[in-house]
PDB file of N, CA and C in Angstrom:
ATOM      1  N   MET D   1       0.845  -1.183   0.000  1.00  0.00           N
ATOM      2  CA  MET D   1       0.000   0.000   0.000  1.00  0.00           C
ATOM      3  C   MET D   1       0.885   1.239   0.000  1.00  0.00           C
ATOM      4  N   SER D   2       0.477   2.192  -0.750  1.00  0.00           N
ATOM      5  CA  SER D   2       1.267   3.412  -0.836  1.00  0.00           C
ATOM      6  C   SER D   2       0.820   4.415   0.218  1.00  0.00           C
ATOM      7  N   ASN D   3       1.695   5.369   0.499  1.00  0.00           N
ATOM      8  CA  ASN D   3       1.365   6.431   1.449  1.00  0.00           C
ATOM      9  C   ASN D   3       0.303   7.360   0.898  1.00  0.00           C
ATOM     10  N   GLU D   4       0.096   7.304  -0.419  1.00  0.00           N
ATOM     11  CA  GLU D   4      -0.873   8.178  -1.064  1.00  0.00           C
ATOM     12  C   GLU D   4      -2.299   7.649  -0.927  1.00  0.00           C
ATOM     13  N   GLN D   5      -2.452   6.399  -0.474  1.00  0.00           N
ATOM     14  CA  GLN D   5      -3.777   5.823  -0.325  1.00  0.00           C
ATOM     15  C   GLN D   5      -4.581   6.639   0.674  1.00  0.00           C
ATOM     16  N   ALA D   6      -5.813   6.939   0.307  1.00  0.00           N
ATOM     17  CA  ALA D   6      -6.675   7.753   1.170  1.00  0.00           C
ATOM     18  C   ALA D   6      -6.971   7.020   2.466  1.00  0.00           C
ATOM     19  N   THR D   7      -6.945   7.764   3.551  1.00  0.00           N
ATOM     20  CA  THR D   7      -7.333   7.180   4.823  1.00  0.00           C
ATOM     21  C   THR D   7      -8.807   7.458   5.047  1.00  0.00           C
ATOM     22  N   ILE D   8      -9.465   6.524   5.655  1.00  0.00           N
ATOM     23  CA  ILE D   8     -10.892   6.652   5.916  1.00  0.00           C
ATOM     24  C   ILE D   8     -11.075   7.336   7.257  1.00  0.00           C
ATOM     25  N   GLU D   9     -11.945   8.317   7.275  1.00  0.00           N
ATOM     26  CA  GLU D   9     -12.160   9.110   8.486  1.00  0.00           C
ATOM     27  C   GLU D   9     -13.185   8.442   9.399  1.00  0.00           C
ATOM     28  N   GLN D  10     -12.768   8.185  10.610  1.00  0.00           N
ATOM     29  CA  GLN D  10     -13.664   7.639  11.623  1.00  0.00           C
ATOM     30  C   GLN D  10     -14.539   8.769  12.135  1.00  0.00           C
ATOM     31  N   LYS D  11     -15.860   8.546  12.182  1.00  0.00           N
ATOM     32  CA  LYS D  11     -16.813   9.599  12.540  1.00  0.00           C
ATOM     33  C   LYS D  11     -17.084   9.691  14.035  1.00  0.00           C
ATOM     34  N   PHE D  12     -16.788   8.635  14.798  1.00  0.00           N
ATOM     35  CA  PHE D  12     -17.057   8.645  16.233  1.00  0.00           C
ATOM     36  C   PHE D  12     -16.203   7.593  16.918  1.00  0.00           C
ATOM     37  N   ASP D  13     -16.087   7.738  18.233  1.00  0.00           N
ATOM     38  CA  ASP D  13     -15.346   6.789  19.055  1.00  0.00           C
ATOM     39  C   ASP D  13     -16.286   5.645  19.426  1.00  0.00           C
ATOM     40  N   PRO D  14     -15.901   4.393  19.174  1.00  0.00           N
ATOM     41  CA  PRO D  14     -16.792   3.279  19.465  1.00  0.00           C
ATOM     42  C   PRO D  14     -16.818   2.865  20.935  1.00  0.00           C
ATOM     43  N   GLY D  15     -15.920   3.424  21.738  1.00  0.00           N
ATOM     44  CA  GLY D  15     -15.788   2.919  23.100  1.00  0.00           C
ATOM     45  C   GLY D  15     -15.199   1.521  23.051  1.00  0.00           C
ATOM     46  N   ARG D  16     -15.580   0.714  24.000  1.00  0.00           N
ATOM     47  CA  ARG D  16     -15.104  -0.671  24.058  1.00  0.00           C
ATOM     48  C   ARG D  16     -15.873  -1.507  23.026  1.00  0.00           C
ATOM     49  N   ILE D  17     -15.173  -2.228  22.158  1.00  0.00           N
ATOM     50  CA  ILE D  17     -15.829  -3.060  21.151  1.00  0.00           C
ATOM     51  C   ILE D  17     -16.010  -4.462  21.716  1.00  0.00           C
ATOM     52  N   LEU D  18     -17.268  -4.895  21.741  1.00  0.00           N
ATOM     53  CA  LEU D  18     -17.653  -6.189  22.294  1.00  0.00           C
ATOM     54  C   LEU D  18     -18.349  -7.018  21.220  1.00  0.00           C
ATOM     55  N   SER D  19     -18.340  -8.328  21.398  1.00  0.00           N
ATOM     56  CA  SER D  19     -19.042  -9.231  20.486  1.00  0.00           C
ATOM     57  C   SER D  19     -19.824 -10.251  21.287  1.00  0.00           C
ATOM     58  N   SER D  20     -20.912 -10.709  20.705  1.00  0.00           N
ATOM     59  CA  SER D  20     -21.661 -11.786  21.339  1.00  0.00           C
ATOM     60  C   SER D  20     -20.811 -13.056  21.332  1.00  0.00           C
ATOM     61  N   LYS D  21     -21.165 -14.001  22.168  1.00  0.00           N
ATOM     62  CA  LYS D  21     -20.442 -15.270  22.226  1.00  0.00           C
ATOM     63  C   LYS D  21     -20.486 -15.988  20.877  1.00  0.00           C
ATOM     64  N   ALA D  22     -21.623 -15.930  20.217  1.00  0.00           N
ATOM     65  CA  ALA D  22     -21.764 -16.585  18.912  1.00  0.00           C
ATOM     66  C   ALA D  22     -20.832 -15.962  17.868  1.00  0.00           C
ATOM     67  N   ILE D  23     -20.706 -14.655  17.888  1.00  0.00           N
ATOM     68  CA  ILE D  23     -19.784 -13.976  16.960  1.00  0.00           C
ATOM     69  C   ILE D  23     -18.349 -14.401  17.257  1.00  0.00           C
ATOM     70  N   LEU D  24     -17.962 -14.377  18.525  1.00  0.00           N
ATOM     71  CA  LEU D  24     -16.597 -14.752  18.897  1.00  0.00           C
ATOM     72  C   LEU D  24     -16.267 -16.186  18.492  1.00  0.00           C
ATOM     73  N   MET D  25     -17.206 -17.095  18.692  1.00  0.00           N
ATOM     74  CA  MET D  25     -16.976 -18.486  18.311  1.00  0.00           C
ATOM     75  C   MET D  25     -16.786 -18.622  16.808  1.00  0.00           C
ATOM     76  N   ARG D  26     -17.585 -17.901  16.050  1.00  0.00           N
ATOM     77  CA  ARG D  26     -17.494 -17.967  14.586  1.00  0.00           C
ATOM     78  C   ARG D  26     -16.187 -17.355  14.091  1.00  0.00           C
ATOM     79  N   ILE D  27     -15.753 -16.243  14.704  1.00  0.00           N
ATOM     80  CA  ILE D  27     -14.489 -15.607  14.322  1.00  0.00           C
ATOM     81  C   ILE D  27     -13.328 -16.572  14.523  1.00  0.00           C
ATOM     82  N   GLU D  28     -13.360 -17.331  15.620  1.00  0.00           N
ATOM     83  CA  GLU D  28     -12.286 -18.289  15.907  1.00  0.00           C
ATOM     84  C   GLU D  28     -12.212 -19.403  14.867  1.00  0.00           C
ATOM     85  N   GLU D  29     -13.349 -19.738  14.268  1.00  0.00           N
ATOM     86  CA  GLU D  29     -13.425 -20.840  13.304  1.00  0.00           C
ATOM     87  C   GLU D  29     -13.192 -20.413  11.861  1.00  0.00           C
ATOM     88  N   ASP D  30     -13.455 -19.158  11.541  1.00  0.00           N
ATOM     89  CA  ASP D  30     -13.586 -18.750  10.144  1.00  0.00           C
ATOM     90  C   ASP D  30     -12.897 -17.401   9.905  1.00  0.00           C
ATOM     91  N   CYS D  31     -11.721 -17.438   9.282  1.00  0.00           N
ATOM     92  CA  CYS D  31     -10.971 -16.189   9.073  1.00  0.00           C
ATOM     93  C   CYS D  31     -11.675 -15.273   8.071  1.00  0.00           C
ATOM     94  N   ASP D  32     -12.432 -15.813   7.124  1.00  0.00           N
ATOM     95  CA  ASP D  32     -13.186 -14.966   6.200  1.00  0.00           C
ATOM     96  C   ASP D  32     -14.283 -14.209   6.943  1.00  0.00           C
ATOM     97  N   PHE D  33     -14.909 -14.875   7.885  1.00  0.00           N
ATOM     98  CA  PHE D  33     -15.936 -14.210   8.692  1.00  0.00           C
ATOM     99  C   PHE D  33     -15.302 -13.116   9.547  1.00  0.00           C
ATOM    100  N   LYS D  34     -14.126 -13.383  10.104  1.00  0.00           N
ATOM    101  CA  LYS D  34     -13.408 -12.371  10.885  1.00  0.00           C
ATOM    102  C   LYS D  34     -13.156 -11.131  10.037  1.00  0.00           C
ATOM    103  N   THR D  35     -12.735 -11.335   8.792  1.00  0.00           N
ATOM    104  CA  THR D  35     -12.497 -10.220   7.873  1.00  0.00           C
ATOM    105  C   THR D  35     -13.789  -9.445   7.620  1.00  0.00           C
ATOM    106  N   PHE D  36     -14.887 -10.170   7.426  1.00  0.00           N
ATOM    107  CA  PHE D  36     -16.193  -9.537   7.231  1.00  0.00           C
ATOM    108  C   PHE D  36     -16.565  -8.672   8.436  1.00  0.00           C
ATOM    109  N   VAL D  37     -16.371  -9.201   9.642  1.00  0.00           N
ATOM    110  CA  VAL D  37     -16.695  -8.446  10.858  1.00  0.00           C
ATOM    111  C   VAL D  37     -15.788  -7.223  10.978  1.00  0.00           C
ATOM    112  N   ASP D  38     -14.482  -7.400  10.771  1.00  0.00           N
ATOM    113  CA  ASP D  38     -13.547  -6.276  10.854  1.00  0.00           C
ATOM    114  C   ASP D  38     -13.921  -5.179   9.862  1.00  0.00           C
ATOM    115  N   ASN D  39     -14.231  -5.571   8.636  1.00  0.00           N
ATOM    116  CA  ASN D  39     -14.613  -4.595   7.610  1.00  0.00           C
ATOM    117  C   ASN D  39     -15.931  -3.902   7.972  1.00  0.00           C
ATOM    118  N   SER D  40     -16.853  -4.654   8.549  1.00  0.00           N
ATOM    119  CA  SER D  40     -18.142  -4.085   8.942  1.00  0.00           C
ATOM    120  C   SER D  40     -17.965  -3.064  10.065  1.00  0.00           C
ATOM    121  N   ILE D  41     -17.106  -3.369  11.023  1.00  0.00           N
ATOM    122  CA  ILE D  41     -16.839  -2.411  12.102  1.00  0.00           C
ATOM    123  C   ILE D  41     -16.234  -1.134  11.526  1.00  0.00           C
ATOM    124  N   GLU D  42     -15.311  -1.282  10.608  1.00  0.00           N
ATOM    125  CA  GLU D  42     -14.704  -0.107   9.972  1.00  0.00           C
ATOM    126  C   GLU D  42     -15.765   0.720   9.248  1.00  0.00           C
ATOM    127  N   ARG D  43     -16.650   0.056   8.513  1.00  0.00           N
ATOM    128  CA  ARG D  43     -17.725   0.762   7.808  1.00  0.00           C
ATOM    129  C   ARG D  43     -18.619   1.510   8.806  1.00  0.00           C
ATOM    130  N   HIS D  44     -18.972   0.840   9.890  1.00  0.00           N
ATOM    131  CA  HIS D  44     -19.818   1.434  10.927  1.00  0.00           C
ATOM    132  C   HIS D  44     -19.179   2.708  11.471  1.00  0.00           C
ATOM    133  N   LEU D  45     -17.910   2.643  11.800  1.00  0.00           N
ATOM    134  CA  LEU D  45     -17.212   3.791  12.386  1.00  0.00           C
ATOM    135  C   LEU D  45     -17.041   4.944  11.403  1.00  0.00           C
ATOM    136  N   CYS D  46     -17.110   4.635  10.125  1.00  0.00           N
ATOM    137  CA  CYS D  46     -16.930   5.668   9.092  1.00  0.00           C
ATOM    138  C   CYS D  46     -18.260   6.201   8.556  1.00  0.00           C
ATOM    139  N   GLY D  47     -19.375   5.745   9.145  1.00  0.00           N
ATOM    140  CA  GLY D  47     -20.667   6.289   8.742  1.00  0.00           C
ATOM    141  C   GLY D  47     -21.325   5.587   7.573  1.00  0.00           C
ATOM    142  N   ASP D  48     -20.837   4.415   7.188  1.00  0.00           N
ATOM    143  CA  ASP D  48     -21.501   3.591   6.182  1.00  0.00           C
ATOM    144  C   ASP D  48     -22.371   2.610   6.967  1.00  0.00           C
ATOM    145  N   TRP D  49     -23.663   2.867   7.005  1.00  0.00           N
ATOM    146  CA  TRP D  49     -24.567   2.146   7.899  1.00  0.00           C
ATOM    147  C   TRP D  49     -25.028   0.808   7.353  1.00  0.00           C
ATOM    148  N   GLY D  50     -24.630   0.456   6.157  1.00  0.00           N
ATOM    149  CA  GLY D  50     -24.950  -0.864   5.619  1.00  0.00           C
ATOM    150  C   GLY D  50     -26.392  -1.003   5.182  1.00  0.00           C
ATOM    151  N   ASN D  51     -26.992  -2.136   5.522  1.00  0.00           N
ATOM    152  CA  ASN D  51     -28.302  -2.535   5.034  1.00  0.00           C
ATOM    153  C   ASN D  51     -29.419  -2.159   6.006  1.00  0.00           C
ATOM    154  N   ILE D  52     -29.630  -0.858   6.165  1.00  0.00           N
ATOM    155  CA  ILE D  52     -30.737  -0.362   6.983  1.00  0.00           C
ATOM    156  C   ILE D  52     -31.555   0.611   6.146  1.00  0.00           C
ATOM    157  N   SER D  53     -32.724   0.943   6.620  1.00  0.00           N
ATOM    158  CA  SER D  53     -33.617   1.840   5.881  1.00  0.00           C
ATOM    159  C   SER D  53     -33.052   3.257   5.835  1.00  0.00           C
ATOM    160  N   ASP D  54     -33.553   4.028   4.902  1.00  0.00           N
ATOM    161  CA  ASP D  54     -33.142   5.428   4.794  1.00  0.00           C
ATOM    162  C   ASP D  54     -33.503   6.195   6.067  1.00  0.00           C
ATOM    163  N   GLN D  55     -34.633   5.864   6.659  1.00  0.00           N
ATOM    164  CA  GLN D  55     -35.052   6.515   7.901  1.00  0.00           C
ATOM    165  C   GLN D  55     -34.053   6.214   9.022  1.00  0.00           C
ATOM    166  N   ASP D  56     -33.608   4.952   9.117  1.00  0.00           N
ATOM    167  CA  ASP D  56     -32.629   4.589  10.146  1.00  0.00           C
ATOM    168  C   ASP D  56     -31.265   5.222   9.873  1.00  0.00           C
ATOM    169  N   LYS D  57     -30.916   5.366   8.601  1.00  0.00           N
ATOM    170  CA  LYS D  57     -29.661   6.054   8.257  1.00  0.00           C
ATOM    171  C   LYS D  57     -29.726   7.506   8.727  1.00  0.00           C
ATOM    172  N   LYS D  58     -30.884   8.125   8.524  1.00  0.00           N
ATOM    173  CA  LYS D  58     -31.063   9.504   8.970  1.00  0.00           C
ATOM    174  C   LYS D  58     -30.943   9.603  10.488  1.00  0.00           C
ATOM    175  N   LYS D  59     -31.529   8.631  11.211  1.00  0.00           N
ATOM    176  CA  LYS D  59     -31.410   8.602  12.671  1.00  0.00           C
ATOM    177  C   LYS D  59     -29.948   8.494  13.098  1.00  0.00           C
ATOM    178  N   ASN D  60     -29.198   7.631  12.417  1.00  0.00           N
ATOM    179  CA  ASN D  60     -27.779   7.485  12.746  1.00  0.00           C
ATOM    180  C   ASN D  60     -27.016   8.782  12.502  1.00  0.00           C
ATOM    181  N   ASN D  61     -27.301   9.431  11.382  1.00  0.00           N
ATOM    182  CA  ASN D  61     -26.622  10.698  11.090  1.00  0.00           C
ATOM    183  C   ASN D  61     -26.969  11.752  12.133  1.00  0.00           C
ATOM    184  N   ASN D  62     -28.229  11.776  12.581  1.00  0.00           N
ATOM    185  CA  ASN D  62     -28.623  12.695  13.649  1.00  0.00           C
ATOM    186  C   ASN D  62     -27.909  12.350  14.945  1.00  0.00           C
ATOM    187  N   ALA D  63     -27.741  11.059  15.202  1.00  0.00           N
ATOM    188  CA  ALA D  63     -27.052  10.624  16.423  1.00  0.00           C
ATOM    189  C   ALA D  63     -25.604  11.108  16.435  1.00  0.00           C
ATOM    190  N   LEU D  64     -24.985  11.190  15.263  1.00  0.00           N
ATOM    191  CA  LEU D  64     -23.617  11.718  15.191  1.00  0.00           C
ATOM    192  C   LEU D  64     -23.578  13.179  15.614  1.00  0.00           C
ATOM    193  N   GLU D  65     -24.573  13.937  15.188  1.00  0.00           N
ATOM    194  CA  GLU D  65     -24.614  15.360  15.511  1.00  0.00           C
ATOM    195  C   GLU D  65     -25.017  15.610  16.964  1.00  0.00           C
ATOM    196  N   LEU D  66     -26.024  14.893  17.429  1.00  0.00           N
ATOM    197  CA  LEU D  66     -26.562  15.119  18.767  1.00  0.00           C
ATOM    198  C   LEU D  66     -25.756  14.416  19.852  1.00  0.00           C
ATOM    199  N   ASN D  67     -25.098  13.332  19.455  1.00  0.00           N
ATOM    200  CA  ASN D  67     -24.249  12.560  20.365  1.00  0.00           C
ATOM    201  C   ASN D  67     -25.014  12.054  21.590  1.00  0.00           C
ATOM    202  N   ASN D  68     -26.313  11.717  21.394  1.00  0.00           N
ATOM    203  CA  ASN D  68     -27.089  11.205  22.521  1.00  0.00           C
ATOM    204  C   ASN D  68     -28.049  10.087  22.126  1.00  0.00           C
ATOM    205  N   LEU D  69     -27.787   9.432  21.007  1.00  0.00           N
ATOM    206  CA  LEU D  69     -28.626   8.342  20.524  1.00  0.00           C
ATOM    207  C   LEU D  69     -27.761   7.154  20.130  1.00  0.00           C
ATOM    208  N   GLN D  70     -28.332   5.959  20.209  1.00  0.00           N
ATOM    209  CA  GLN D  70     -27.627   4.774  19.718  1.00  0.00           C
ATOM    210  C   GLN D  70     -27.399   4.885  18.225  1.00  0.00           C
ATOM    211  N   ILE D  71     -26.353   4.223  17.766  1.00  0.00           N
ATOM    212  CA  ILE D  71     -26.071   4.107  16.339  1.00  0.00           C
ATOM    213  C   ILE D  71     -26.138   2.628  16.006  1.00  0.00           C
ATOM    214  N   ILE D  72     -26.999   2.272  15.043  1.00  0.00           N
ATOM    215  CA  ILE D  72     -27.223   0.877  14.695  1.00  0.00           C
ATOM    216  C   ILE D  72     -26.989   0.675  13.200  1.00  0.00           C
ATOM    217  N   SER D  73     -26.120  -0.283  12.879  1.00  0.00           N
ATOM    218  CA  SER D  73     -25.839  -0.642  11.494  1.00  0.00           C
ATOM    219  C   SER D  73     -26.112  -2.120  11.293  1.00  0.00           C
ATOM    220  N   CYS D  74     -26.320  -2.501  10.041  1.00  0.00           N
ATOM    221  CA  CYS D  74     -26.551  -3.897   9.687  1.00  0.00           C
ATOM    222  C   CYS D  74     -25.754  -4.214   8.424  1.00  0.00           C
ATOM    223  N   TYR D  75     -25.095  -5.336   8.413  1.00  0.00           N
ATOM    224  CA  TYR D  75     -24.275  -5.744   7.272  1.00  0.00           C
ATOM    225  C   TYR D  75     -24.558  -7.195   6.940  1.00  0.00           C
ATOM    226  N   LYS D  76     -24.556  -7.492   5.653  1.00  0.00           N
ATOM    227  CA  LYS D  76     -24.818  -8.850   5.190  1.00  0.00           C
ATOM    228  C   LYS D  76     -23.691  -9.305   4.270  1.00  0.00           C
ATOM    229  N   ASN D  77     -23.341 -10.576   4.392  1.00  0.00           N
ATOM    230  CA  ASN D  77     -22.534 -11.216   3.373  1.00  0.00           C
ATOM    231  C   ASN D  77     -23.394 -12.339   2.809  1.00  0.00           C
ATOM    232  N   MET D  78     -22.807 -13.266   2.120  1.00  0.00           N
ATOM    233  CA  MET D  78     -23.623 -14.300   1.469  1.00  0.00           C
ATOM    234  C   MET D  78     -24.420 -15.139   2.467  1.00  0.00           C
ATOM    235  N   ASN D  79     -23.861 -15.400   3.646  1.00  0.00           N
ATOM    236  CA  ASN D  79     -24.491 -16.321   4.584  1.00  0.00           C
ATOM    237  C   ASN D  79     -24.916 -15.709   5.909  1.00  0.00           C
ATOM    238  N   ASP D  80     -24.465 -14.508   6.193  1.00  0.00           N
ATOM    239  CA  ASP D  80     -24.638 -13.959   7.534  1.00  0.00           C
ATOM    240  C   ASP D  80     -25.192 -12.544   7.512  1.00  0.00           C
ATOM    241  N   LYS D  81     -25.835 -12.212   8.609  1.00  0.00           N
ATOM    242  CA  LYS D  81     -26.328 -10.858   8.839  1.00  0.00           C
ATOM    243  C   LYS D  81     -25.887 -10.483  10.248  1.00  0.00           C
ATOM    244  N   ILE D  82     -25.148  -9.370  10.348  1.00  0.00           N
ATOM    245  CA  ILE D  82     -24.715  -8.916  11.662  1.00  0.00           C
ATOM    246  C   ILE D  82     -25.206  -7.486  11.904  1.00  0.00           C
ATOM    247  N   TYR D  83     -25.408  -7.203  13.165  1.00  0.00           N
ATOM    248  CA  TYR D  83     -25.725  -5.847  13.603  1.00  0.00           C
ATOM    249  C   TYR D  83     -24.564  -5.321  14.428  1.00  0.00           C
ATOM    250  N   ILE D  84     -24.330  -4.033  14.304  1.00  0.00           N
ATOM    251  CA  ILE D  84     -23.335  -3.354  15.132  1.00  0.00           C
ATOM    252  C   ILE D  84     -24.054  -2.186  15.787  1.00  0.00           C
ATOM    253  N   ILE D  85     -23.992  -2.159  17.113  1.00  0.00           N
ATOM    254  CA  ILE D  85     -24.741  -1.158  17.884  1.00  0.00           C
ATOM    255  C   ILE D  85     -23.778  -0.420  18.806  1.00  0.00           C
ATOM    256  N   THR D  86     -23.700   0.888  18.625  1.00  0.00           N
ATOM    257  CA  THR D  86     -22.911   1.734  19.520  1.00  0.00           C
ATOM    258  C   THR D  86     -23.870   2.428  20.475  1.00  0.00           C
ATOM    259  N   GLU D  87     -23.577   2.328  21.744  1.00  0.00           N
ATOM    260  CA  GLU D  87     -24.438   2.909  22.772  1.00  0.00           C
ATOM    261  C   GLU D  87     -24.488   4.432  22.655  1.00  0.00           C
ATOM    262  N   TRP D  88     -25.553   5.006  23.180  1.00  0.00           N
ATOM    263  CA  TRP D  88     -25.797   6.448  23.074  1.00  0.00           C
ATOM    264  C   TRP D  88     -24.661   7.267  23.665  1.00  0.00           C
ATOM    265  N   ASP D  89     -24.012   6.747  24.721  1.00  0.00           N
ATOM    266  CA  ASP D  89     -22.934   7.509  25.370  1.00  0.00           C
ATOM    267  C   ASP D  89     -21.552   7.168  24.792  1.00  0.00           C
ATOM    268  N   ARG D  90     -21.545   6.342  23.742  1.00  0.00           N
ATOM    269  CA  ARG D  90     -20.323   5.932  23.032  1.00  0.00           C
ATOM    270  C   ARG D  90     -19.359   5.159  23.939  1.00  0.00           C
ATOM    271  N   SER D  91     -19.894   4.544  24.988  1.00  0.00           N
ATOM    272  CA  SER D  91     -19.061   3.774  25.912  1.00  0.00           C
ATOM    273  C   SER D  91     -18.709   2.399  25.362  1.00  0.00           C
ATOM    274  N   SER D  92     -19.573   1.868  24.488  1.00  0.00           N
ATOM    275  CA  SER D  92     -19.310   0.536  23.939  1.00  0.00           C
ATOM    276  C   SER D  92     -20.029   0.340  22.622  1.00  0.00           C
ATOM    277  N   THR D  93     -19.510  -0.620  21.871  1.00  0.00           N
ATOM    278  CA  THR D  93     -20.094  -1.030  20.596  1.00  0.00           C
ATOM    279  C   THR D  93     -20.186  -2.546  20.611  1.00  0.00           C
ATOM    280  N   LEU D  94     -21.354  -3.071  20.267  1.00  0.00           N
ATOM    281  CA  LEU D  94     -21.605  -4.507  20.297  1.00  0.00           C
ATOM    282  C   LEU D  94     -21.828  -5.042  18.894  1.00  0.00           C
ATOM    283  N   VAL D  95     -21.191  -6.168  18.584  1.00  0.00           N
ATOM    284  CA  VAL D  95     -21.389  -6.877  17.324  1.00  0.00           C
ATOM    285  C   VAL D  95     -22.162  -8.153  17.634  1.00  0.00           C
ATOM    286  N   LEU D  96     -23.275  -8.375  16.918  1.00  0.00           N
ATOM    287  CA  LEU D  96     -24.070  -9.574  17.140  1.00  0.00           C
ATOM    288  C   LEU D  96     -24.724 -10.018  15.848  1.00  0.00           C
ATOM    289  N   PHE D  97     -25.122 -11.284  15.801  1.00  0.00           N
ATOM    290  CA  PHE D  97     -25.827 -11.814  14.642  1.00  0.00           C
ATOM    291  C   PHE D  97     -27.239 -11.255  14.581  1.00  0.00           C
ATOM    292  N   GLY D  98     -27.823 -11.272  13.377  1.00  0.00           N
ATOM    293  CA  GLY D  98     -29.194 -10.829  13.202  1.00  0.00           C
ATOM    294  C   GLY D  98     -30.167 -11.601  14.066  1.00  0.00           C
ATOM    295  N   PHE D  99     -29.950 -12.905  14.231  1.00  0.00           N
ATOM    296  CA  PHE D  99     -30.873 -13.701  15.043  1.00  0.00           C
ATOM    297  C   PHE D  99     -30.737 -13.408  16.537  1.00  0.00           C
ATOM    298  N   GLU D 100     -29.706 -12.681  16.932  1.00  0.00           N
ATOM    299  CA  GLU D 100     -29.526 -12.297  18.338  1.00  0.00           C
ATOM    300  C   GLU D 100     -30.079 -10.908  18.634  1.00  0.00           C
ATOM    301  N   TYR D 101     -30.402 -10.167  17.591  1.00  0.00           N
ATOM    302  CA  TYR D 101     -30.841  -8.783  17.752  1.00  0.00           C
ATOM    303  C   TYR D 101     -32.262  -8.707  18.243  1.00  0.00           C
TER     304      TYR D 101
END
């Protein structure tokens, strides 16, 4: 990678990043899934909210400005759906499967 490559701007502090037990178990078994989760967290922190409605995207953008609302993103790959939720006070961010949400 060159030094000229654009850096992606993080829009907020995620606090402590946590994962459900099911996510952690899957990451340990599947390096492709780990990459998917890592990329999804990066997208979440940069304001790419993934597969949510336009109304929910607007709520997330408002949460960035007001800094007092949860931020919720959803990402899908071929087999999985994960949610990433940052708490309203930005103290923590949780990664979980769609069936756990």
